Structures are given as C-alpha cells and as structure tokens.
Coordinates of C-alpha atoms in Angstrom, one line a residue:
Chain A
X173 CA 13.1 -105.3 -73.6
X174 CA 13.2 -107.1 -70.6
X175 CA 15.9 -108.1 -67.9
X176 CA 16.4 -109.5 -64.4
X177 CA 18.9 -108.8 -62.6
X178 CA 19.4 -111.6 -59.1
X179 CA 21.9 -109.2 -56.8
X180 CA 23.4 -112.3 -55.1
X181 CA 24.8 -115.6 -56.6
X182 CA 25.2 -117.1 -53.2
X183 CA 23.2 -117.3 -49.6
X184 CA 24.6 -118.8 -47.1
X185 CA 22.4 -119.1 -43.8
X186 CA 21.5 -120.8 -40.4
X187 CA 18.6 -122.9 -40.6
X188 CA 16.2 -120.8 -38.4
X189 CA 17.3 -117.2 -39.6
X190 CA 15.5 -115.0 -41.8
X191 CA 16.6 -114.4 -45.4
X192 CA 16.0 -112.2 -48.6
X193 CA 17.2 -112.7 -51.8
X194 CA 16.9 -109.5 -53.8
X195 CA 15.9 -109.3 -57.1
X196 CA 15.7 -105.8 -60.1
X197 CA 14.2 -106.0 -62.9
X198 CA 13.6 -103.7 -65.6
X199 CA 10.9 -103.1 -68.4
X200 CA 9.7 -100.6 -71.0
X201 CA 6.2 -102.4 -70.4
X202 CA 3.7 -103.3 -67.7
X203 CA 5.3 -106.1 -65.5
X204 CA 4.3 -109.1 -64.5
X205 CA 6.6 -111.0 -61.7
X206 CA 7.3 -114.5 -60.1
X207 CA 9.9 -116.2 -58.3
X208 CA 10.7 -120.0 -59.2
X209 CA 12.6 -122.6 -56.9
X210 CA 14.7 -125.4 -58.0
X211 CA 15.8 -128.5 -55.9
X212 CA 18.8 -130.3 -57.1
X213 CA 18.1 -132.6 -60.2
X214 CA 14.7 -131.1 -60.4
X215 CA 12.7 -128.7 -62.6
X216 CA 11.3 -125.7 -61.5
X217 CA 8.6 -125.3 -59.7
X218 CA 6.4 -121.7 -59.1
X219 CA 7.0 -120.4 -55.7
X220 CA 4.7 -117.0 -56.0
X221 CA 4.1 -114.5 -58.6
X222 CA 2.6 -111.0 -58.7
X223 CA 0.5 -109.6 -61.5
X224 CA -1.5 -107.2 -59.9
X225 CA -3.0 -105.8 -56.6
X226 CA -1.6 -106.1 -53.3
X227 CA 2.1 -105.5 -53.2
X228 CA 2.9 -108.2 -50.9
X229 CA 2.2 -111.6 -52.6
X230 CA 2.5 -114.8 -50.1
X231 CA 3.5 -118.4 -51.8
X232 CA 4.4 -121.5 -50.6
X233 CA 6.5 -122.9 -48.1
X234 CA 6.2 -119.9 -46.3
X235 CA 7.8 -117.3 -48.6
X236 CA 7.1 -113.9 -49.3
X237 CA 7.6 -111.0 -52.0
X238 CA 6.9 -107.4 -51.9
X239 CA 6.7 -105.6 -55.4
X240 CA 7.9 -102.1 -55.6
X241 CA 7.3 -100.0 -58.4
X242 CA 9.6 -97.2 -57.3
X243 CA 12.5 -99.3 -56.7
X244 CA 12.0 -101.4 -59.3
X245 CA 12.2 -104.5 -56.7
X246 CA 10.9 -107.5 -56.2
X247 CA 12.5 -109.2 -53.0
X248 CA 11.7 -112.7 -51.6
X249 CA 11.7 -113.3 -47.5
X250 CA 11.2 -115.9 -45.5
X251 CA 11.3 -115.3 -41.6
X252 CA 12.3 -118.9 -41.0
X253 CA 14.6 -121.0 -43.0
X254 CA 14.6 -124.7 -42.8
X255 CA 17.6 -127.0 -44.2
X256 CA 14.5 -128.7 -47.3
X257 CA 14.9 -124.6 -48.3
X258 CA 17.9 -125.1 -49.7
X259 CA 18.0 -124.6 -53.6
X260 CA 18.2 -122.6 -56.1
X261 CA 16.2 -119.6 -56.6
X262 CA 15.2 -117.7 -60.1
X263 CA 13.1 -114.3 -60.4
X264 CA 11.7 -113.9 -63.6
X265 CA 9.8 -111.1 -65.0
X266 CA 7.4 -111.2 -67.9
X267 CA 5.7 -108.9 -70.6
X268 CA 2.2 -110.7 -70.4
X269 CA 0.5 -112.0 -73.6
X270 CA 1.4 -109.1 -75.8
X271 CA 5.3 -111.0 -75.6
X272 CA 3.2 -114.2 -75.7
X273 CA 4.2 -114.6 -72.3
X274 CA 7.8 -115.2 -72.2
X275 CA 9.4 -115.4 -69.2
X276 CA 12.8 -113.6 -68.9
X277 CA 14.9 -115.1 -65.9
X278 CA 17.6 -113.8 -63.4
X279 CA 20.5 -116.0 -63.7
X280 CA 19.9 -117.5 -60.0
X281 CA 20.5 -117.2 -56.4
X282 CA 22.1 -120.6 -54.6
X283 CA 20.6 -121.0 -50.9
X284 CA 22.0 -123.3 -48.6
X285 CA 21.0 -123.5 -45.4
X286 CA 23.5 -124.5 -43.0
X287 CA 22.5 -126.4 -39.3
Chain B
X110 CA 4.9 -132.5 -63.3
X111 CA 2.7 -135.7 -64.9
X112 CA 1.4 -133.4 -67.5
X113 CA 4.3 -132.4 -69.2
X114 CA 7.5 -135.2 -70.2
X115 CA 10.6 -134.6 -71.8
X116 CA 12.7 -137.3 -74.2
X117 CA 15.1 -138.6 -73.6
X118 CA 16.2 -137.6 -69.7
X119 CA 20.3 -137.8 -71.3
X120 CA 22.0 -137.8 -73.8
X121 CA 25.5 -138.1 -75.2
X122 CA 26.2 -137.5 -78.5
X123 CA 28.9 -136.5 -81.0
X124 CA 29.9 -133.1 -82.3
X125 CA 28.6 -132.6 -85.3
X126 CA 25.4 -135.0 -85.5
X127 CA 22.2 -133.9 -85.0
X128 CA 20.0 -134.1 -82.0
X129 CA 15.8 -133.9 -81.2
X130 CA 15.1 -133.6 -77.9
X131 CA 11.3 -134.3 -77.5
X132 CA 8.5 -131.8 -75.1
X133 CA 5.3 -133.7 -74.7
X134 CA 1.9 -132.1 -73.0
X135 CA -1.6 -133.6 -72.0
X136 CA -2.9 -130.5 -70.9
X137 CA -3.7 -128.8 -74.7
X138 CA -1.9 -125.6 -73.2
X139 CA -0.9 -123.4 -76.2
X140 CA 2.4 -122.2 -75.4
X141 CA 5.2 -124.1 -75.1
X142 CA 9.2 -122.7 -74.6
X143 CA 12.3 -124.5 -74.4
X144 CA 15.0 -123.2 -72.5
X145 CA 18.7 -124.0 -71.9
X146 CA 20.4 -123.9 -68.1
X147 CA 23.8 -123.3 -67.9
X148 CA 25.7 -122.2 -64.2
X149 CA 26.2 -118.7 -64.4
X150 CA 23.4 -118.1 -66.8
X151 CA 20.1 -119.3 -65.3
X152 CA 17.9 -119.9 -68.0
X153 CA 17.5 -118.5 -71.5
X154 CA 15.0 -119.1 -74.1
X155 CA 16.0 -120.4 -77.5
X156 CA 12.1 -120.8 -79.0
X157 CA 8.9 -120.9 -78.1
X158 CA 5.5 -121.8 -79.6
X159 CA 2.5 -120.1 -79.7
X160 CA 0.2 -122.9 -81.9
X161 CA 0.3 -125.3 -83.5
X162 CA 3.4 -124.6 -86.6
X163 CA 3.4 -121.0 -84.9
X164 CA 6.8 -120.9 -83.6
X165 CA 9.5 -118.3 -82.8
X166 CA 13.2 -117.7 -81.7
X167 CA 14.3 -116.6 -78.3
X168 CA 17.4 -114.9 -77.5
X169 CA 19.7 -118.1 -77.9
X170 CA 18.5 -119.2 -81.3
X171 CA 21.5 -119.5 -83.5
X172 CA 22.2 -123.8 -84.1
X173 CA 18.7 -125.0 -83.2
X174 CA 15.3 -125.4 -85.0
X175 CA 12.2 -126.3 -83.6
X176 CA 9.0 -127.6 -84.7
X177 CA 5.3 -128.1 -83.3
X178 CA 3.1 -130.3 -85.7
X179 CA 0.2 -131.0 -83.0
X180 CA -0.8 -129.2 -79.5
X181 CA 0.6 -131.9 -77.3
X182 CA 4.1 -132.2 -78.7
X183 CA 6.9 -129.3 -79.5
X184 CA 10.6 -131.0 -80.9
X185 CA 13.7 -129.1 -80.5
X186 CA 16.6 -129.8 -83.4
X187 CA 20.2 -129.3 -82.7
X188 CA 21.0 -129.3 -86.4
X189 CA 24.9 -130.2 -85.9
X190 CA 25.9 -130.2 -81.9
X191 CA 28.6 -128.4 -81.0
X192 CA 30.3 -128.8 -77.6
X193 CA 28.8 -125.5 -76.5
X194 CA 25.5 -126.9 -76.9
X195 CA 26.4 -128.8 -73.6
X196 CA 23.4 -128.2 -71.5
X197 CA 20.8 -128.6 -69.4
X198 CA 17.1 -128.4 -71.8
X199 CA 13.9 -127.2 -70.2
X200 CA 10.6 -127.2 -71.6
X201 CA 7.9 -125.3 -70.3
X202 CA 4.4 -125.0 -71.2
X203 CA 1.6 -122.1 -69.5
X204 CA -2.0 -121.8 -70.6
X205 CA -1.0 -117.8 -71.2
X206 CA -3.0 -115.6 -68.5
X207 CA -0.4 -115.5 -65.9
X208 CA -1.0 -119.3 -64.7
X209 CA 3.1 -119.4 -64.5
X210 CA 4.9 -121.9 -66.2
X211 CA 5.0 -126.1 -65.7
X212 CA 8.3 -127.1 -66.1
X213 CA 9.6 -130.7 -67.1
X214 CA 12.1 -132.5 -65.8
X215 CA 14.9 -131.3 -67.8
X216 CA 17.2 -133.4 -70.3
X217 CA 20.9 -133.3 -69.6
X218 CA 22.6 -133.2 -73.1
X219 CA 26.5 -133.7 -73.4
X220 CA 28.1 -133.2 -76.9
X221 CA 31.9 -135.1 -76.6

C-alpha cells in the first residue's frame, strides 16, 4: 500500500520569495514520484517527476524536487515565485507497472502568491 | 490536453437516476483512470482500465461501474446518484512507463 501525505494545506507567500511545499510518502515497494499543478478550472498538468537517478529532478516553470530515500521526502522549491504560480499543488507517488501504474495522490497544497 | 476529452463538461442531475460520464482518447494509450476531486481530499481513484474490457476498482468504488469497449473510449456509470456523488470527475490516461498522466478537463457533476 501506498500513501501521500502533503504536510501543508495552505501557502501563503510574496511574489519574489522562495517556497517549499513538503511532501511524505510511504511504500512497501520501489517508488516512483511526481508533483502535479492545478490552475483554477483546470486539469492537472505534470510539473516533474522522479523515477530514478539523480535526486534532484528540475521541471517546469522553474521548480525543483529533491527525493530522499532516508526521509522518505520528496520536497518541491522554487527560489522565485511569481503571482501565474499560484495553484494548487498535488504529490503523488506510484507503484510502477506492477500496480498498473496507479497514481496515489496527496490531498493538495493551495499556493497563493501574494504582491 | 487535445488528446484526451471528457463528456459532458456539467452536469446536474437527480438523486437517484443514473449518470455516464464519458473519457475519450486519440492517443491508443492503454491505461485509463477516473478519479473524483473533492476539497479536502485531492483526488482518489474509483477505476481504472488496463485494456480493452480489462477493468478494475480503486479505492472509492462502492456506487459506480465502469466500462471500456474500445482503446479510445472508457465510460464511467453512476448507477443511482446520490448527493455524495457531488464531485469533480477526472479522467486520466498514461502510456504506462512512467510518461506521467494526461489529464482531462474535468466534468463538474451535481446530484440535487
């Protein structure tokens, strides 16, 4: 079994400022990670996502996520928010094709970037 | 995303009738998911496809069927809406090897 935890419902910044929105997850099997994005009215869209390898992935828009095995972690950053950033943010963890590749989600993490 | 559409975009219907909400795909990926999005919840799967009539539930199951006759299209049944079937219905469809998941636009379903 599988599960996601999102420590923060909310994330309130300045447009400029650096953020992190933090994200557990646990697993009984190898993991496979990614971090989704969701503008308001909109589906969601695949920020970055870490299956092997390096454990610093880099996605778009400038974001960032660091896997850690130890910690079971897998935190998004971005240096420099802009106001477009704000949205709503989902980790989700998977099992890979021996769960035919379901995703498992956090249940969210609301940034708004403030001026 | 142009290669994946969900039917209809809303909905309102009445407790107790039934409901198909229609996924459709042009890019002949094999899996196919729907999920529900509900505040406080982010999303949860309720079934998922893996082929063509090879289907399975997810972890939200109980008042919903599903059915996949051909690649391109996966239907999901609400058998007799209930108000807590009030929701926000993604599908999402992946090739399998990690590509990540193309979502659809969502349909916003409201049982009164």
């Amino acid at each position: 079994a599988q599960s996601v935890t999102q420590l923060d419902s909310q994330v309130p910044v300045f447009e400029e400022a650096p953020v992190e929105l933090r994200c557990n997850y646990s697993s009984s099997v190898s993991v496979y990670l990614f971090w989704y994005v969701q503008y308001p009215n909109q589906g969601l869209q695949l920020l970055l996502k870490y299956l092997s390898g390096s454990t610093l992935v880099k996605g778009i828009n400038g974001f960032e996520a660091e896997f850690n095995k130890s910690q079971t972690s897998f935190h998004l950053r971005k240096p420099s928010v802009h106001i477009s950033d704000t949205a709503e943010y989902f980790c989700a963890v998977s099992g890979g094709g021996g769960s035919n590749y379901k995703l498992t989600f956090g249940k969210g993490t609301l940034l708004t970037v403030n001026p | 995303d142009a290669g994946i559409t969900q039917s209809p975009r809303h909905k309102v219907t009445e407790t107790g009738t039934p409901v198909t909400l229609r996924c459709h795909q042009t890019e002949n990926h094999r899996y196919m998911y729907w999920y529900r999005q509900d505040p406080g919840h982010g999303l949860r799967l309720i079934h998922y496809s893996y082929g063509v009539k090879d289907t399975d539930k997810g972890e939200v199951s109980d008042g919903y069927s599903v059915s996949r006759s051909k690649t391109e299209d996966f239907l999901l049944t609400l058998e007799s809406a209930t108000s807590s079937q009030t929701s926000v219905y993604f599908c999402a469809i992946t090739t399998g090897a990690f590509g990540g998941y193309t979502f659809g636009s969502g349909t916003r379903l409201t049982v009164v």
